[in-house]
């Protein structure tokens, strides 16, 4: 099942891949990955909110470098194992949630006095549903747009993250490659599912979604289950 590893550059990705756009009010260079090369499933130069094309053959090749085995027990998992939620890991003055909102939303406004960091409102071109969602910060409205871990933390824990260092798990939880603003109810429905049990309702995004999961799992040396491997492979083989 395993083949020779692809060059390390194939495991990296620019922040702009799939989601594009600079981090308004934040240091964008702090969010670039390694040498800034896109992952194997993502075309370079993918900016804005248009769907990025997927190099399915490269994503499939990368999938075959990922170990396939059963899910480990969830024993010991808590959110705290991945560090505090939405920490400012890049020390740019913005917490990770606001970094991703600033990257992914259109027509943004910012809370006064936050140096362009705290997003007050905007519009999300949601990739999971293919719809546009208005975001307004507030106790009863913020949850309409959530920040999704494309590879969920619990899934990662059961597929190798237990063996990562505390610092590496914190990096994983705050890595923009693994984060995307998404429709709140759809994200809640996804939960900690892997590709064997959940794919985005928006079928046009499924190729990009599984390619991103593959890149993330390869980057952090996580594994996939047999059913997950087969679902990702089947999806990628159906991509144009």
Tab-separated table of C-alpha atoms in Angstrom:
chain	number	residue	atom	x	y	z
A	1	UNK	CA	0.000	0.000	0.000
A	2	UNK	CA	2.870	2.390	0.762
A	3	UNK	CA	5.118	3.850	-1.871
A	4	UNK	CA	8.178	6.073	-1.628
A	5	UNK	CA	7.468	9.376	0.057
A	6	UNK	CA	6.908	12.377	-2.153
A	7	UNK	CA	9.362	15.270	-1.808
A	8	UNK	CA	8.799	17.324	1.285
A	9	UNK	CA	7.606	20.243	-0.804
A	10	UNK	CA	4.549	18.195	-1.709
A	11	UNK	CA	3.512	18.227	1.933
A	12	UNK	CA	3.404	21.998	2.238
A	13	UNK	CA	0.836	24.561	1.233
A	14	UNK	CA	0.404	28.306	1.044
A	15	UNK	CA	-2.244	29.878	3.222
A	16	UNK	CA	-4.060	31.057	0.128
A	17	UNK	CA	-4.659	27.564	-1.215
A	18	UNK	CA	-8.371	26.854	-1.555
A	19	UNK	CA	-9.358	29.764	0.617
A	20	UNK	CA	-7.083	32.553	-0.566
A	21	UNK	CA	-6.941	36.094	0.534
A	22	UNK	CA	-4.468	37.783	2.836
A	23	UNK	CA	-4.930	37.915	6.596
A	24	UNK	CA	-6.289	41.398	7.018
A	25	UNK	CA	-4.599	43.199	9.867
A	26	UNK	CA	-2.239	40.275	10.503
A	27	UNK	CA	1.202	39.195	9.420
A	28	UNK	CA	0.422	36.982	6.430
A	29	UNK	CA	3.938	35.671	6.184
A	30	UNK	CA	3.553	34.079	9.577
A	31	UNK	CA	0.908	31.827	8.069
A	32	UNK	CA	2.839	30.557	5.075
A	33	UNK	CA	3.871	26.904	5.138
A	34	UNK	CA	7.509	25.924	4.876
A	35	UNK	CA	8.564	27.036	1.372
A	36	UNK	CA	5.066	28.195	0.393
A	37	UNK	CA	4.483	25.429	-2.145
A	38	UNK	CA	0.940	24.062	-2.503
A	39	UNK	CA	0.103	20.533	-1.443
A	40	UNK	CA	-0.318	17.817	-4.057
A	41	UNK	CA	-4.071	18.133	-4.165
A	42	UNK	CA	-4.126	21.884	-4.607
A	43	UNK	CA	-3.270	23.950	-7.651
A	44	UNK	CA	-0.898	26.852	-7.089
A	45	UNK	CA	-2.265	30.338	-7.511
A	46	UNK	CA	-5.656	29.389	-6.067
A	47	UNK	CA	-6.874	32.670	-4.653
A	48	UNK	CA	-10.195	34.203	-3.708
A	49	UNK	CA	-13.209	31.993	-3.152
A	50	UNK	CA	-13.328	30.231	-6.515
A	51	UNK	CA	-12.934	26.476	-6.315
A	52	UNK	CA	-9.309	25.435	-6.734
A	53	UNK	CA	-8.541	22.661	-9.166
A	54	UNK	CA	-7.285	19.394	-7.737
A	55	UNK	CA	-4.392	17.379	-9.099
A	56	UNK	CA	-6.134	14.124	-8.290
A	57	UNK	CA	-3.266	11.944	-9.487
A	58	UNK	CA	-0.809	13.655	-7.145
A	59	UNK	CA	-3.291	13.514	-4.254
A	60	UNK	CA	-3.829	9.797	-4.888
A	61	UNK	CA	-0.068	9.256	-4.944
A	62	UNK	CA	0.261	11.064	-1.629
A	63	UNK	CA	-2.588	9.006	-0.183
A	64	UNK	CA	-0.570	5.875	-0.870
A	65	UNK	CA	2.277	7.204	1.304
A	66	UNK	CA	-0.047	7.329	4.330
A	67	UNK	CA	-0.179	4.329	6.634
A	68	UNK	CA	-3.470	2.401	6.650
A	69	UNK	CA	-4.581	0.752	9.884
A	70	UNK	CA	-7.377	0.648	12.411
A	71	UNK	CA	-8.514	3.471	14.623
A	72	UNK	CA	-6.832	3.646	18.037
A	73	UNK	CA	-8.920	4.052	21.210
A	74	UNK	CA	-10.109	7.554	22.051
A	75	UNK	CA	-8.833	7.047	25.604
A	76	UNK	CA	-7.264	10.168	27.055
A	77	UNK	CA	-8.604	12.570	24.435
A	78	UNK	CA	-9.591	16.063	25.508
A	79	UNK	CA	-9.476	19.326	23.621
A	80	UNK	CA	-6.731	20.427	26.004
A	81	UNK	CA	-4.391	17.814	24.516
A	82	UNK	CA	-4.092	20.187	21.545
A	83	UNK	CA	-3.408	23.290	23.599
A	84	UNK	CA	-5.722	26.206	24.441
A	85	UNK	CA	-8.411	26.882	21.868
A	86	UNK	CA	-7.484	29.549	19.330
A	87	UNK	CA	-4.169	30.547	20.832
A	88	UNK	CA	-2.065	33.220	19.138
A	89	UNK	CA	0.555	30.673	18.119
A	90	UNK	CA	2.246	32.905	15.549
A	91	UNK	CA	2.439	35.866	17.962
A	92	UNK	CA	0.946	38.296	15.459
A	93	UNK	CA	-1.496	39.750	17.967
A	94	UNK	CA	-4.538	37.920	16.549
A	95	UNK	CA	-5.904	34.659	17.901
A	96	UNK	CA	-6.278	31.840	15.386
A	97	UNK	CA	-10.071	32.125	15.112
A	98	UNK	CA	-9.843	35.768	14.065
A	99	UNK	CA	-6.956	34.992	11.720
A	100	UNK	CA	-9.133	32.477	9.874
A	101	UNK	CA	-12.219	34.718	9.862
A	102	UNK	CA	-10.036	37.507	8.498
A	103	UNK	CA	-8.709	35.195	5.806
A	104	UNK	CA	-11.970	33.564	4.750
A	105	UNK	CA	-14.681	36.213	5.021
A	106	UNK	CA	-15.550	38.772	2.380
A	107	UNK	CA	-16.576	42.393	3.018
A	108	UNK	CA	-15.141	42.310	6.524
A	109	UNK	CA	-15.440	44.919	9.244
A	110	UNK	CA	-13.352	44.883	12.412
A	111	UNK	CA	-14.063	45.763	16.016
A	112	UNK	CA	-12.657	49.219	16.739
A	113	UNK	CA	-9.535	49.344	18.856
A	114	UNK	CA	-8.330	45.834	17.938
A	115	UNK	CA	-5.770	46.840	15.296
A	116	UNK	CA	-7.790	45.155	12.554
A	117	UNK	CA	-7.793	41.844	14.403
A	118	UNK	CA	-11.242	41.069	15.794
A	119	UNK	CA	-13.692	40.506	12.952
A	120	UNK	CA	-17.048	42.164	13.647
A	121	UNK	CA	-18.934	41.183	10.487
A	122	UNK	CA	-18.527	39.786	7.012
A	123	UNK	CA	-19.848	37.324	4.456
A	124	UNK	CA	-18.748	33.723	4.105
A	125	UNK	CA	-18.841	31.985	0.722
A	126	UNK	CA	-19.283	28.646	2.452
A	127	UNK	CA	-17.579	25.755	0.720
A	128	UNK	CA	-19.390	23.001	2.607
A	129	UNK	CA	-22.851	24.117	1.476
A	130	UNK	CA	-22.131	26.321	-1.536
A	131	UNK	CA	-24.134	29.151	0.046
A	132	UNK	CA	-23.367	32.646	1.332
A	133	UNK	CA	-23.712	33.262	5.042
A	134	UNK	CA	-23.723	36.569	6.850
A	135	UNK	CA	-21.510	36.776	9.930
A	136	UNK	CA	-22.128	39.201	12.783
A	137	UNK	CA	-20.129	38.863	15.979
A	138	UNK	CA	-22.370	38.402	18.998
A	139	UNK	CA	-23.500	35.942	21.635
A	140	UNK	CA	-26.439	34.739	19.553
A	141	UNK	CA	-24.948	35.121	16.067
A	142	UNK	CA	-21.257	34.170	16.047
A	143	UNK	CA	-22.016	30.453	15.920
A	144	UNK	CA	-23.497	30.785	12.431
A	145	UNK	CA	-19.904	30.717	11.182
A	146	UNK	CA	-17.555	28.311	12.919
A	147	UNK	CA	-13.908	27.418	12.350
A	148	UNK	CA	-13.660	23.795	11.289
A	149	UNK	CA	-10.688	21.504	11.701
A	150	UNK	CA	-10.725	19.795	8.307
A	151	UNK	CA	-9.087	16.802	9.974
A	152	UNK	CA	-10.922	16.823	13.315
A	153	UNK	CA	-8.878	16.824	16.498
A	154	UNK	CA	-10.514	13.664	17.843
A	155	UNK	CA	-9.939	11.868	14.551
A	156	UNK	CA	-6.297	12.945	14.619
A	157	UNK	CA	-5.939	11.752	18.219
A	158	UNK	CA	-7.142	8.286	17.257
A	159	UNK	CA	-4.864	8.124	14.208
A	160	UNK	CA	-1.448	9.080	15.455
A	161	UNK	CA	-1.647	12.445	17.220
A	162	UNK	CA	-1.321	10.752	20.606
A	163	UNK	CA	2.270	10.085	19.603
A	164	UNK	CA	3.002	13.705	18.668
A	165	UNK	CA	4.622	16.111	21.087
A	166	UNK	CA	2.447	18.605	22.938
A	167	UNK	CA	3.894	21.427	20.834
A	168	UNK	CA	3.262	19.558	17.581
A	169	UNK	CA	-0.377	18.926	18.540
A	170	UNK	CA	-0.787	22.616	19.332
A	171	UNK	CA	0.643	23.438	15.905
A	172	UNK	CA	-1.795	20.981	14.310
A	173	UNK	CA	-4.805	22.544	16.050
A	174	UNK	CA	-3.864	26.039	14.868
A	175	UNK	CA	-2.466	25.240	11.428
A	176	UNK	CA	-4.323	27.315	8.787
A	177	UNK	CA	-3.861	24.418	6.366
A	178	UNK	CA	-6.240	22.434	8.572
A	179	UNK	CA	-8.673	25.271	9.314
A	180	UNK	CA	-11.575	26.752	7.392
A	181	UNK	CA	-14.523	28.995	8.241
A	182	UNK	CA	-17.687	27.005	7.685
A	183	UNK	CA	-21.444	27.012	8.128
A	184	UNK	CA	-22.049	26.348	11.826
A	185	UNK	CA	-24.826	23.719	11.612
A	186	UNK	CA	-22.994	21.820	8.863
A	187	UNK	CA	-19.789	21.819	10.870
A	188	UNK	CA	-21.701	20.548	13.903
A	189	UNK	CA	-23.200	17.754	11.795
A	190	UNK	CA	-19.720	16.748	10.643
A	191	UNK	CA	-18.487	16.405	14.219
A	192	UNK	CA	-15.330	14.281	14.374
A	193	UNK	CA	-16.216	12.215	11.303
A	194	UNK	CA	-13.597	11.138	8.802
A	195	UNK	CA	-14.087	10.842	5.037
A	196	UNK	CA	-15.569	7.364	5.409
A	197	UNK	CA	-18.629	8.737	7.212
A	198	UNK	CA	-18.914	12.392	6.141
A	199	UNK	CA	-18.264	14.429	3.000
A	200	UNK	CA	-19.398	18.010	2.323
A	201	UNK	CA	-23.004	18.348	1.082
A	202	UNK	CA	-21.586	20.576	-1.675
A	203	UNK	CA	-20.325	17.884	-4.041
A	204	UNK	CA	-18.255	20.442	-5.984
A	205	UNK	CA	-15.970	20.807	-2.963
A	206	UNK	CA	-15.449	17.127	-2.173
A	207	UNK	CA	-12.314	16.695	-4.270
A	208	UNK	CA	-10.658	19.686	-2.624
A	209	UNK	CA	-11.798	18.517	0.798
A	210	UNK	CA	-10.319	15.016	0.675
A	211	UNK	CA	-7.154	16.306	-1.014
A	212	UNK	CA	-6.699	18.753	1.866
A	213	UNK	CA	-7.275	15.998	4.420
A	214	UNK	CA	-4.665	13.878	2.689
A	215	UNK	CA	-2.126	16.702	2.748
A	216	UNK	CA	-2.767	17.401	6.435
A	217	UNK	CA	-2.462	13.747	7.438
A	218	UNK	CA	0.753	13.376	5.488
A	219	UNK	CA	2.214	16.540	7.014
A	220	UNK	CA	1.588	15.338	10.571
A	221	UNK	CA	2.313	11.622	9.955
A	222	UNK	CA	-1.241	10.561	10.810
A	223	UNK	CA	-2.804	7.431	9.417
A	224	UNK	CA	-6.126	6.554	7.751
A	225	UNK	CA	-8.457	3.617	8.313
A	226	UNK	CA	-9.145	1.207	5.425
A	227	UNK	CA	-12.661	2.623	4.960
A	228	UNK	CA	-11.334	6.187	5.037
A	229	UNK	CA	-8.601	5.361	2.521
A	230	UNK	CA	-11.141	3.833	0.166
A	231	UNK	CA	-13.534	6.782	0.448
A	232	UNK	CA	-10.755	9.303	-0.268
A	233	UNK	CA	-9.461	7.235	-3.183
A	234	UNK	CA	-12.945	6.810	-4.635
A	235	UNK	CA	-13.625	10.545	-4.377
A	236	UNK	CA	-10.304	11.506	-5.983
A	237	UNK	CA	-10.759	9.009	-8.822
A	238	UNK	CA	-14.021	10.776	-9.654
A	239	UNK	CA	-12.383	14.218	-9.905
A	240	UNK	CA	-11.929	15.906	-13.274
